[in-house]
Coordinates of C-alpha atoms in Angstrom, one line a residue:
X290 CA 56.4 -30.9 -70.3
X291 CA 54.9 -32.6 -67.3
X292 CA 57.0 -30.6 -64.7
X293 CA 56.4 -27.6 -66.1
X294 CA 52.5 -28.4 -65.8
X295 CA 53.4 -29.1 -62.3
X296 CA 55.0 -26.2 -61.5
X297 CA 51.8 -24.3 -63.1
X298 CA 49.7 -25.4 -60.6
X299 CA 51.8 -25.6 -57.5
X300 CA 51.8 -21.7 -58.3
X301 CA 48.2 -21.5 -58.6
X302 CA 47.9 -23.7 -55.5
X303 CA 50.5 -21.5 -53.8
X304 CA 48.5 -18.0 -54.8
X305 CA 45.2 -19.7 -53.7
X306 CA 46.4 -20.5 -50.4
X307 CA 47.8 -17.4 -50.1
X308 CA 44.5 -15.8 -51.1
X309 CA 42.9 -17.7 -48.4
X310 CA 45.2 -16.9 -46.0
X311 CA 45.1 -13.4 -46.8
X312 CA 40.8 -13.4 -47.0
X313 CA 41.1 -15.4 -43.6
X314 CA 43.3 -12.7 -41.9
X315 CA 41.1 -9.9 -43.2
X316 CA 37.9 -11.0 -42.1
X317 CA 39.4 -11.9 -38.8
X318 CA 40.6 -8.5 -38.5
X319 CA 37.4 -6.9 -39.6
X320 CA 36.0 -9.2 -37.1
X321 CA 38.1 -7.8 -34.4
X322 CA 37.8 -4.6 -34.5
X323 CA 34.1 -5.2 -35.4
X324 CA 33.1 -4.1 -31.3
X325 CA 35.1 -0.8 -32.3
X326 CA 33.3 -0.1 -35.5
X327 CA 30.0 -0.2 -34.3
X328 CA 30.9 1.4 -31.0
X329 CA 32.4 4.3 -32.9
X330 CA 30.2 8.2 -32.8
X331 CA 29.0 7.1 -36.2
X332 CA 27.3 3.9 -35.9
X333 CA 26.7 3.7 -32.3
X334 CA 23.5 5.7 -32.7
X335 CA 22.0 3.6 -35.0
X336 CA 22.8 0.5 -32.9
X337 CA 21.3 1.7 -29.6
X338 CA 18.0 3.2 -31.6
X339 CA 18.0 -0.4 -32.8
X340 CA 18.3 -2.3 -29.3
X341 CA 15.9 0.2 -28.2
X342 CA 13.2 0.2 -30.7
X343 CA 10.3 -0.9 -28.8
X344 CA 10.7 1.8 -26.4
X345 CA 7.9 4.3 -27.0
X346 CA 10.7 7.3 -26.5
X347 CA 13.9 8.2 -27.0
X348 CA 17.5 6.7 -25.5
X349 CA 21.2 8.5 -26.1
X350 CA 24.5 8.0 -24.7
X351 CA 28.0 10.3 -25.1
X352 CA 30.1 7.3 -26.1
X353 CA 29.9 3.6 -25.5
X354 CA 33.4 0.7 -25.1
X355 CA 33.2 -2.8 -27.0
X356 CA 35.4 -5.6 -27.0
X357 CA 35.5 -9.4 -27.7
X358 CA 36.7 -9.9 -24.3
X359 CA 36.4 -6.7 -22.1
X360 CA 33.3 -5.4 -20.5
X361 CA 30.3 -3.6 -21.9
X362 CA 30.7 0.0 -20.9
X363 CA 28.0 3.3 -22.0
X364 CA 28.8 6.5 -20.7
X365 CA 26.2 9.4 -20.1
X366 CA 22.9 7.3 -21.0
X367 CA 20.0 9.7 -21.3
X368 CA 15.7 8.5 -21.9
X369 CA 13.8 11.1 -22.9
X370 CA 9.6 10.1 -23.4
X371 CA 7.3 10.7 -26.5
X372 CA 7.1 14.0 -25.9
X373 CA 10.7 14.7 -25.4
X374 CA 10.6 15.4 -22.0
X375 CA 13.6 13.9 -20.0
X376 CA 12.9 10.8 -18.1
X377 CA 15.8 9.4 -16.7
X378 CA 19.9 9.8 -17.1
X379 CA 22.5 7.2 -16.1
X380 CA 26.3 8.4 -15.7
X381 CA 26.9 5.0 -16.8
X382 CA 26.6 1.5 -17.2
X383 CA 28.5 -1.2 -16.9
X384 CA 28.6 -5.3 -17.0
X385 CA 31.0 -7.5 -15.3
X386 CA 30.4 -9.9 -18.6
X387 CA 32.9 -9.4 -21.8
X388 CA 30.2 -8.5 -24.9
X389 CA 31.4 -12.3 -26.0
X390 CA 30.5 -13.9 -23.2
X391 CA 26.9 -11.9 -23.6
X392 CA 26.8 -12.8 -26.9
X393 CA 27.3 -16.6 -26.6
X394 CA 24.8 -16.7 -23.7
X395 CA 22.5 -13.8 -24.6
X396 CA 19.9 -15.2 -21.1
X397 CA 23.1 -14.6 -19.0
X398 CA 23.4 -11.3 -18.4
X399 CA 25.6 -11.6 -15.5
X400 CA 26.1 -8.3 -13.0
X401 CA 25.6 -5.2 -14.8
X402 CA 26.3 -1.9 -12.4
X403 CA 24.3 1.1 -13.0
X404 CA 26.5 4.7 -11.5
X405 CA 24.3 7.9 -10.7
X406 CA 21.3 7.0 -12.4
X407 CA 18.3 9.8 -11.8
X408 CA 14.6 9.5 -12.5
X409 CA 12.3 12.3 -13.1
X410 CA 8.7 11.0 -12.3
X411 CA 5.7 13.5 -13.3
X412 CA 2.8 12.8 -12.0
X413 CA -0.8 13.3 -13.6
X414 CA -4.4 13.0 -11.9
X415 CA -4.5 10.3 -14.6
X416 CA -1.2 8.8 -14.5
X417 CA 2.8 10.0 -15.3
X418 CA 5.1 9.7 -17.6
X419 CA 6.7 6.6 -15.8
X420 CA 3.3 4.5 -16.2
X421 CA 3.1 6.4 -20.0
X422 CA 6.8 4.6 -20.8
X423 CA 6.3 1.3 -19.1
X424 CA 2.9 0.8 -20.9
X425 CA 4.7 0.9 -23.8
X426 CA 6.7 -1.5 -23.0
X427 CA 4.6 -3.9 -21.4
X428 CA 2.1 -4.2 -24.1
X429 CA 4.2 -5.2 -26.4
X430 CA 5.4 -8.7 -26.2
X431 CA 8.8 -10.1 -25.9
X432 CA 10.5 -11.9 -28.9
X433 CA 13.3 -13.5 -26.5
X434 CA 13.1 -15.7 -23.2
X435 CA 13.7 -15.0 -19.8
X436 CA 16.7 -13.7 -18.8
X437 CA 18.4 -14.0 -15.9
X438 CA 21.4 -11.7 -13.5
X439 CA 21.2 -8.7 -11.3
X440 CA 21.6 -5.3 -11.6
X441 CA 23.4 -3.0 -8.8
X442 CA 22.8 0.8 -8.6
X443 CA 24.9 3.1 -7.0
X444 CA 24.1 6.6 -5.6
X445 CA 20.6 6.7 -7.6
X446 CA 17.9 9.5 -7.1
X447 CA 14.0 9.9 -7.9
X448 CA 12.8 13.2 -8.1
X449 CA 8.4 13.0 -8.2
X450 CA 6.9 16.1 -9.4
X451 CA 3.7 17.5 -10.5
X452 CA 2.6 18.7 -13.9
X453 CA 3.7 22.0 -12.7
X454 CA 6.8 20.8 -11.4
X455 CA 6.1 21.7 -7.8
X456 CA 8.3 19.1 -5.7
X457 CA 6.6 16.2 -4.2
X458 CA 9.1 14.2 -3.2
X459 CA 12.8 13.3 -4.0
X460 CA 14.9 10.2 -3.0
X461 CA 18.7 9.9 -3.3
X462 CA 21.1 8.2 -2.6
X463 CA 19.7 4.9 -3.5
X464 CA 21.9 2.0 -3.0
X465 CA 20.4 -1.1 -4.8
X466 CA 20.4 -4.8 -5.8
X467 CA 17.6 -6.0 -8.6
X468 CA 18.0 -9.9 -8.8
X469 CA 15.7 -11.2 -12.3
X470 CA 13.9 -14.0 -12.5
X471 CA 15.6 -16.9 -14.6
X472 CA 13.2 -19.2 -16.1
X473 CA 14.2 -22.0 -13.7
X474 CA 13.0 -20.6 -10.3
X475 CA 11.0 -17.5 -11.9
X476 CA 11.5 -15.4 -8.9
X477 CA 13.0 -11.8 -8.6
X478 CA 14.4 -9.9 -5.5
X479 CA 14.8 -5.8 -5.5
X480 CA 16.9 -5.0 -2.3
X481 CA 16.9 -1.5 -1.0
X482 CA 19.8 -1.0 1.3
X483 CA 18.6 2.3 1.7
X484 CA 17.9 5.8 0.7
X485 CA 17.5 9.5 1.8
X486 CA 13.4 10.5 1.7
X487 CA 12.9 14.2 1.4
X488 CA 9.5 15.2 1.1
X489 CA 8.3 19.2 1.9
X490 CA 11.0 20.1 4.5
X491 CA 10.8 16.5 6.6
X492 CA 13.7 14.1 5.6
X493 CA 13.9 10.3 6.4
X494 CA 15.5 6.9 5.2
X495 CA 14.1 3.7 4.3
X496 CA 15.3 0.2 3.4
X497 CA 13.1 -2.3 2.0
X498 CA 13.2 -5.6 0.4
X499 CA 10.8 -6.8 -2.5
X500 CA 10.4 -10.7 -3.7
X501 CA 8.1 -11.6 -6.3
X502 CA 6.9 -15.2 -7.4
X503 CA 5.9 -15.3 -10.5
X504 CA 3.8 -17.9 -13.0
X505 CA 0.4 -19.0 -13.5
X506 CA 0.1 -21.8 -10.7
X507 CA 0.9 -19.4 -7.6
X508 CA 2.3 -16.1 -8.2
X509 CA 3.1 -14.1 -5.0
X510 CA 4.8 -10.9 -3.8
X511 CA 6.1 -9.9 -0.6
X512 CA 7.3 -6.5 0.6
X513 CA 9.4 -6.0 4.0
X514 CA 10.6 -2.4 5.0
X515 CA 11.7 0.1 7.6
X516 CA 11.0 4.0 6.9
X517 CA 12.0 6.5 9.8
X518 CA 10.9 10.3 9.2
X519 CA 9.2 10.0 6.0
X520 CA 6.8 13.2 5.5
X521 CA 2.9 12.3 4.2
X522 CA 2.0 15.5 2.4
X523 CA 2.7 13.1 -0.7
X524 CA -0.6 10.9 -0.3
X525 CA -2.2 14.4 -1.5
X526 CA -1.2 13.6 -4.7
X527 CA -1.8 10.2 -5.0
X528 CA -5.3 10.6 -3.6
X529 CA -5.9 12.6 -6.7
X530 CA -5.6 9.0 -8.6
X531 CA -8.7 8.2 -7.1
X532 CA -10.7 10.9 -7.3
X533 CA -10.3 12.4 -3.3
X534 CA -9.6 15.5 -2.3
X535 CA -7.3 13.9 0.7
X536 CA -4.4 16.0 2.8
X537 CA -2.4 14.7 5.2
X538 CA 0.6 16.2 7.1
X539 CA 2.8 14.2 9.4
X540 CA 5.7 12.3 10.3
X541 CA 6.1 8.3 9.4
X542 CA 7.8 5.3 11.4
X543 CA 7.4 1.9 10.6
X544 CA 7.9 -1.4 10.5
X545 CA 6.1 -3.8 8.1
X546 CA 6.1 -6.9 6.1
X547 CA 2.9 -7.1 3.2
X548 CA 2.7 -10.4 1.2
X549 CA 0.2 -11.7 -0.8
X550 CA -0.5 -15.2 -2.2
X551 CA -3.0 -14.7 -5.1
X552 CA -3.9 -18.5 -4.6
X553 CA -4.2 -19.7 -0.9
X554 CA -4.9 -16.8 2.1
X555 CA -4.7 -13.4 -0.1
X556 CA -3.0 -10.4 1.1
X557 CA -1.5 -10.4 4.7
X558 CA 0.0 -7.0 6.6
X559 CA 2.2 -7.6 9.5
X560 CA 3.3 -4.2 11.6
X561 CA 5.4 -4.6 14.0
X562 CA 5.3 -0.8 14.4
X563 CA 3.7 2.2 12.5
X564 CA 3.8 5.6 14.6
X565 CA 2.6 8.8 13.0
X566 CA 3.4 11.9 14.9
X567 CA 2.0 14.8 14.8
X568 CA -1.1 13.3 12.0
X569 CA -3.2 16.3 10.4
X570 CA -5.8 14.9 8.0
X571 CA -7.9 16.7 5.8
X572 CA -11.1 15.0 3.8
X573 CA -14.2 17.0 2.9
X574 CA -15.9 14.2 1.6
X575 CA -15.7 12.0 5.1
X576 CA -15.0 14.8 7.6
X577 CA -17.0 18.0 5.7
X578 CA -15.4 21.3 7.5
X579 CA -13.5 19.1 10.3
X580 CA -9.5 18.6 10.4
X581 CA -8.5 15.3 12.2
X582 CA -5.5 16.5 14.6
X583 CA -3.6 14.0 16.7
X584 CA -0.1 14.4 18.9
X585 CA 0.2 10.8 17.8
X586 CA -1.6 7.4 16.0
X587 CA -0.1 4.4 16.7
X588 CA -0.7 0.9 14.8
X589 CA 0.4 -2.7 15.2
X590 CA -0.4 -5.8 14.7
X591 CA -1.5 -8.1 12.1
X592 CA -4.3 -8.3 9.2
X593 CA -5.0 -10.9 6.2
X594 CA -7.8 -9.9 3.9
X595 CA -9.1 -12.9 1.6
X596 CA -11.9 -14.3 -0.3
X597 CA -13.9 -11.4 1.5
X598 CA -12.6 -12.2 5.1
X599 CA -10.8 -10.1 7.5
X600 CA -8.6 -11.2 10.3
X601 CA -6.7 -9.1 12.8
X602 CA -3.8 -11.0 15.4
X603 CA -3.5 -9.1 17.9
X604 CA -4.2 -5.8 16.1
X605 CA -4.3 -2.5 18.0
X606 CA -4.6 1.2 17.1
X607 CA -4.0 4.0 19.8
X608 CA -4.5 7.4 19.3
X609 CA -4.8 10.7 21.8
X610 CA -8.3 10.4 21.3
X611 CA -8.4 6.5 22.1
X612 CA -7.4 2.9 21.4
X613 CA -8.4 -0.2 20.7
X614 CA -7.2 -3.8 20.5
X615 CA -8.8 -6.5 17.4
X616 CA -8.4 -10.1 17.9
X617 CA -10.2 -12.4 15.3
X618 CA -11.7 -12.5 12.2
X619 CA -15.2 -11.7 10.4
X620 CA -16.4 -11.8 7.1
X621 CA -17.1 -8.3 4.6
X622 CA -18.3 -8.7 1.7
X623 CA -20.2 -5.3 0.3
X624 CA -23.4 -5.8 -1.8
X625 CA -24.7 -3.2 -3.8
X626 CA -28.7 -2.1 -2.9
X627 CA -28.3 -3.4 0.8
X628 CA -27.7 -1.2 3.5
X629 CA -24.7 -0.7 5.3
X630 CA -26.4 -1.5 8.6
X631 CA -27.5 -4.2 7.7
X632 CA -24.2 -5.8 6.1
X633 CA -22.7 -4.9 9.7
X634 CA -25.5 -7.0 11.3
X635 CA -24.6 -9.9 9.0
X636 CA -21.3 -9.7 9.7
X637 CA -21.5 -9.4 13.5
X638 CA -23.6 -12.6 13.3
X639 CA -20.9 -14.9 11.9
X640 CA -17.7 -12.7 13.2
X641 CA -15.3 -14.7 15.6
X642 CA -14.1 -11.5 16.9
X643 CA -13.3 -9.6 20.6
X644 CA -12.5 -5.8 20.2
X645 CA -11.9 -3.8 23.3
X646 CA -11.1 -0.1 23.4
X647 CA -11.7 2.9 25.0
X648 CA -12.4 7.1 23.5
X649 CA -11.6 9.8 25.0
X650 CA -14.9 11.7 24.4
X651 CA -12.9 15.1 24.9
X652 CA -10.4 14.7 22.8
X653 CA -12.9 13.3 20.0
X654 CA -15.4 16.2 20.3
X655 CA -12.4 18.9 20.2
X656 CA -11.2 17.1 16.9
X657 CA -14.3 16.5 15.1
X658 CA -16.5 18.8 16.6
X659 CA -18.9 18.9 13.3
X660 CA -19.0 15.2 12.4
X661 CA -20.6 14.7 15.9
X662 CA -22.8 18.0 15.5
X663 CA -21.6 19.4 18.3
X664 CA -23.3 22.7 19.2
X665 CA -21.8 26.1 18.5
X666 CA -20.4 27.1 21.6
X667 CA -20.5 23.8 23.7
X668 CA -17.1 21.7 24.6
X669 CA -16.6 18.7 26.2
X670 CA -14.4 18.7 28.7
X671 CA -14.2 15.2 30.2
X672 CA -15.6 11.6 29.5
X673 CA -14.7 8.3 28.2
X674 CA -16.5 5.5 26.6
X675 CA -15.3 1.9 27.5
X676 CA -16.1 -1.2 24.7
X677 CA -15.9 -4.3 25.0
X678 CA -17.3 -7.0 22.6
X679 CA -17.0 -10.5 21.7
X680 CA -18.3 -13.0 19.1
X681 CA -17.4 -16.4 19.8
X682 CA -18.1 -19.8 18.2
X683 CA -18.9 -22.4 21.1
X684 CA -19.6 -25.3 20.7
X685 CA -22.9 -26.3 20.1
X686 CA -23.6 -22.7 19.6
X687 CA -22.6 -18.8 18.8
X688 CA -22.5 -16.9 21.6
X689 CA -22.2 -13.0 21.7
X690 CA -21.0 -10.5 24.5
X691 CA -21.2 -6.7 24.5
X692 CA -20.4 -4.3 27.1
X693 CA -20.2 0.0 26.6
X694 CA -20.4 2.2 29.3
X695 CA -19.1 5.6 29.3
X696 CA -17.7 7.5 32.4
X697 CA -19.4 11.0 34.0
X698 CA -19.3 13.0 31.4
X699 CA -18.3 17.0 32.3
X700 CA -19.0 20.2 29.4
X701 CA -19.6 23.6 29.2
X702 CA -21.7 25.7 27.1
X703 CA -21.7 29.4 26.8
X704 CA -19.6 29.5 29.9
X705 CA -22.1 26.9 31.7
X706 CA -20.9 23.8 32.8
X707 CA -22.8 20.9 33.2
X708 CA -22.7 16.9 33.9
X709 CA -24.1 14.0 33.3
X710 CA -23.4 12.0 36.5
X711 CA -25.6 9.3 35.6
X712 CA -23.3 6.7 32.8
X713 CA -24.7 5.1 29.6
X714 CA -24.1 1.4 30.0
X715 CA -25.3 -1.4 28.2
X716 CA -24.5 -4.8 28.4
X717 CA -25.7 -7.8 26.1
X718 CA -25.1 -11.6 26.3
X719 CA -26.8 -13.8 23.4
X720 CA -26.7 -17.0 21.8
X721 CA -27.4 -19.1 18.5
X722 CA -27.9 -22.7 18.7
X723 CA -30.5 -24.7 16.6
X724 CA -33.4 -24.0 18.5
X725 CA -32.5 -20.3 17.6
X726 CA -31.5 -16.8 19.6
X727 CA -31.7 -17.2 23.6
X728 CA -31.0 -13.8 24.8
X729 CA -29.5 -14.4 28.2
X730 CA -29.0 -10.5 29.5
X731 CA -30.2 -7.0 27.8
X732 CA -29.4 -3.9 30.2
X733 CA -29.6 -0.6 28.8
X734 CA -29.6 2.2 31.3
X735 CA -29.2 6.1 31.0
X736 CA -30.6 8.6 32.9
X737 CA -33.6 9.4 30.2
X738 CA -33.4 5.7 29.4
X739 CA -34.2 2.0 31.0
X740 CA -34.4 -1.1 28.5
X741 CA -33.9 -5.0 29.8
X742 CA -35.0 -8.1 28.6
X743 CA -34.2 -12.2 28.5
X744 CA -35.7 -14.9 26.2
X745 CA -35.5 -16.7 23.7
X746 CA -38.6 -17.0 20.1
X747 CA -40.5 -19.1 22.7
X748 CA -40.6 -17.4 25.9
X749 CA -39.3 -14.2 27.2
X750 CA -39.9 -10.2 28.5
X751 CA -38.8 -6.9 27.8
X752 CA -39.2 -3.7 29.8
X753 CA -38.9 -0.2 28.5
X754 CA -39.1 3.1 30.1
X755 CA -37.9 6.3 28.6
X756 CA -38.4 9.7 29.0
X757 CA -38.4 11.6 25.9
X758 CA -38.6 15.2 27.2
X759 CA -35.2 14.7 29.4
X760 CA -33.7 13.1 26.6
X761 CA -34.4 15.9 24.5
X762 CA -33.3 17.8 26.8
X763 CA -29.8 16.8 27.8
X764 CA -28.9 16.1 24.0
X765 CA -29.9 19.3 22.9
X766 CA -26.8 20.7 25.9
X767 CA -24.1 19.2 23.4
X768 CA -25.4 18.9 20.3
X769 CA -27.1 20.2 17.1
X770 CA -30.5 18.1 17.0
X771 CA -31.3 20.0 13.9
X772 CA -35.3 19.5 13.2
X773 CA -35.4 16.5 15.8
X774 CA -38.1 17.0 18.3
X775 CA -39.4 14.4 20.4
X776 CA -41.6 14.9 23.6
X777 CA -44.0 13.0 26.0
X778 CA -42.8 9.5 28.3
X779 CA -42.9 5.8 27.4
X780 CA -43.2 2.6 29.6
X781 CA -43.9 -0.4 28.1
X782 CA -43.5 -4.3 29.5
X783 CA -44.0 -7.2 27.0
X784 CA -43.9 -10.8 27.9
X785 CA -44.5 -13.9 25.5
X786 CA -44.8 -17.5 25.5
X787 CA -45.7 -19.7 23.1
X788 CA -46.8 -23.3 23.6

């Protein structure tokens, strides 16, 4: 009796185990072939709407390949936005991670390469449809951490069009490194090794590198990049944006390096070179009727704008019209119901600053011939202007030198030609201590004009003498004096001294 109860249950236990065993193997082969399953046409769909479901838009692929321990792979990945407009396509994506490793270190995403991928950017006076999808995004916030890796694209393009889809501008192939931030040194790199710029007819290539520092303590960015033969009909566009009617036309080469450290000296722009050739600018609301036209506008240098300060190492713009060289720095802060003149003045007081330069009065006039109101008919056809100013901080006191004097100046005017043979020059020297100004030297001489003085609040002398008839006169040659009239000779001297 008692075996027979033993063999009862050995029999049990044997069909239990065997039940196990059996349970075990199934759910290890369901588990298996689990990647399969949901990689398969008919639940594939599902599982990228679900991974995708805080994107404000739409995101297919032909066919995707799982595995424990093989690579993630999706094949023809297509974005389309809210409106169903197509956005961007991938010819596929790949990671060098096996789905387990991802899925055992889900902040690890390890090296994943995207093939071919091409954005379509519209742009609005408002905005585009790339600003429309990343909002989206953005505003909603993340339910995971920060995760960490790179992503590498291969033979990429951006096509930018307007609402019409008239080209703007198109870049391909865009080779591509995108280091994330991890949440240990919260800092992300974007490397361009370089791309093919094609905007209107002009094509060009560029290379840049992006860095970005992010957190609440210090966050920074810095941008370096090269560009060589990069059209500038595009800033018509984006000069939309802002509400300008801008047009520019020209050729781009440069060399530059931007950062910008939110919390110590604010945003600093180093060119080592920046050449535009031929420039054609276009702005009714600064220049009215006038179209700036240079052979060439070259700039260098470096500036940092911070806390309302500007400062320029060894800064320099050159142009066919003219050049001139910045060294120093000045403050700029714009206050609304005081005049513009009399923020400059402000400036100029406190401004540790030398700028020399010199126009080329003919070139200028032939450029912008209405912004200087010159007269219907009239040309210049010689004449420079040489500056030269510097505001210095010495101690015990601020001490200020100017110098402009222009060169004979030749024209003609209805087939007339005239001169000036007599320069403009003025020259200044001043001071600030604590006992006030002490103007050491004022000159002012033209032919219609004579102005000097010295002195300081408690003693000094100007003399004036000015002929308003011949000033009148030889203005009215060049330019439009509109309802000006002025007539009639001064001469003036004024001393003071107070005790």
């Amino acid at each position: 009796m008692l075996l027979k109860i033993l063999r009862l249950r050995s029999r049990r236990a044997a069909r239990w185990v065997s039940a196990s065993v059996c349970l075990l193997f199934m759910l290890l082969l369901v588990g298996w072939f689990t990647p399969a399953i949901l990689g398969s046409r008919f639940c594939w769909p599902q599982v990228l709407a679900y991974l995708t479901a805080d994107f404000d838009g739409r995101v297919s692929s032909r066919s995707v390949s799982l595995g424990w321990f093989s690579p993630v792979v999706v094949q023809e990945v297509s974005v389309e936005d809210r409106q169903g407009q197509k956005l961007a396509q991938v010819e596929a994506v790949r990671t060098e991670s096996s789905l387990l490793a991802l899925l055992l270190s889900s902040q690890e995403l390890g090296v994943i390469h995207m093939d071919k991928p091409a954005l379509t950017v519209v742009l609005r006076d408002d905005g585009s449809n790339l600003e429309d999808a990343l909002a989206s995004l953005l505003a909603k916030p993340s339910s995971s951490g920060t995760a960490s890796g790179s992503i590498e694209v291969t033979d990429g393009s951006v096509n930018v069009v307007d609402v019409e889809q008239t080209h703007i501008a198109r870049l391909t192939a865009i080779g591509a490194k995108i280091q994330l931030p991890s949440a240990a040194e919260a800092q992300g790199v974007v490397t361009l090794d370089g791309c093919r710029i094609t905007i209107g007819s002009q094509s060009g290539d560029c290379t840049a590198r992006v860095q970005w520092q992010s957190g609440e303590s210090s966050p920074s960015w810095s941008v370096s990049t090269r560009i060589n033969g990069m059209g500038l009909s595009f800033i018509q566009a984006l000069s939309r944006r802002l509400g300008q009617d801008v047009q520019v036309d020209g050729v781009l080469t440069a060399d530059l390096d931007c950062r910008w450290n939110g919390s110590q000296d604010g945003l600093t722009v180093d060119v080592r070179q920046a050449n535009t050739q031929p420039l054609q600018l276009s702005a009714p609301a600064w220049l009215g009727k006038d179209q700036l036209r240079l052979q060439l506008l070259r700039v260098a240098g470096s500036c940092t704008v911070g806390d309302g300060r500007w400062q320029f190492k060894r800064a320099e713009v050159a142009c066919d019209a003219g050049r001139f060289m910045l060294d120093g720095q000045f403050a700029w802060r714009p206050e609304t119901g005081t005049s513009m003149w009399r923020q400059l003045l402000r400036s100029a007081a406190s401004a540790d600053l030398q700028v020399d330069g010199r126009v080329d009065l003919a070139r200028l006039a032939q450029t912008l011939p209405n912004t200087l109101h010159i007269r219907e008919g009239a040309t210049i056809e010689a004449g420079t202007v040489q500056i030269h100013l510097r505001g210095r901080q010495e101690a015990p006191q601020r001490g200020w030198l100017a110098d402009i004097e222009t060169s004979e100046l030749a024209a003609v005017r209805d087939g007339r030609r005239f001169s000036w043979n007599d320069p403009f020059r003025v020259s200044l020297e001043a001071a600030q201590s604590e006992q006030g100004w002490d103007v050491q030297k004022l000159d002012c001489h033209t032919s219609f004009l004579q102005l000097t003085g010295q002195g300081t609040p408690r003693t000094g002398s100007i003399e004036l003498t000015c002929d308003l008839d011949r000033l009148v006169a030889e203005l009215h040659q060049l330019f439009d004096l509109g309802a000006l009239q002025a007539a009639g000779a001064m001469s003036t001297q004024l001393r003071w001294q107070r005790g």
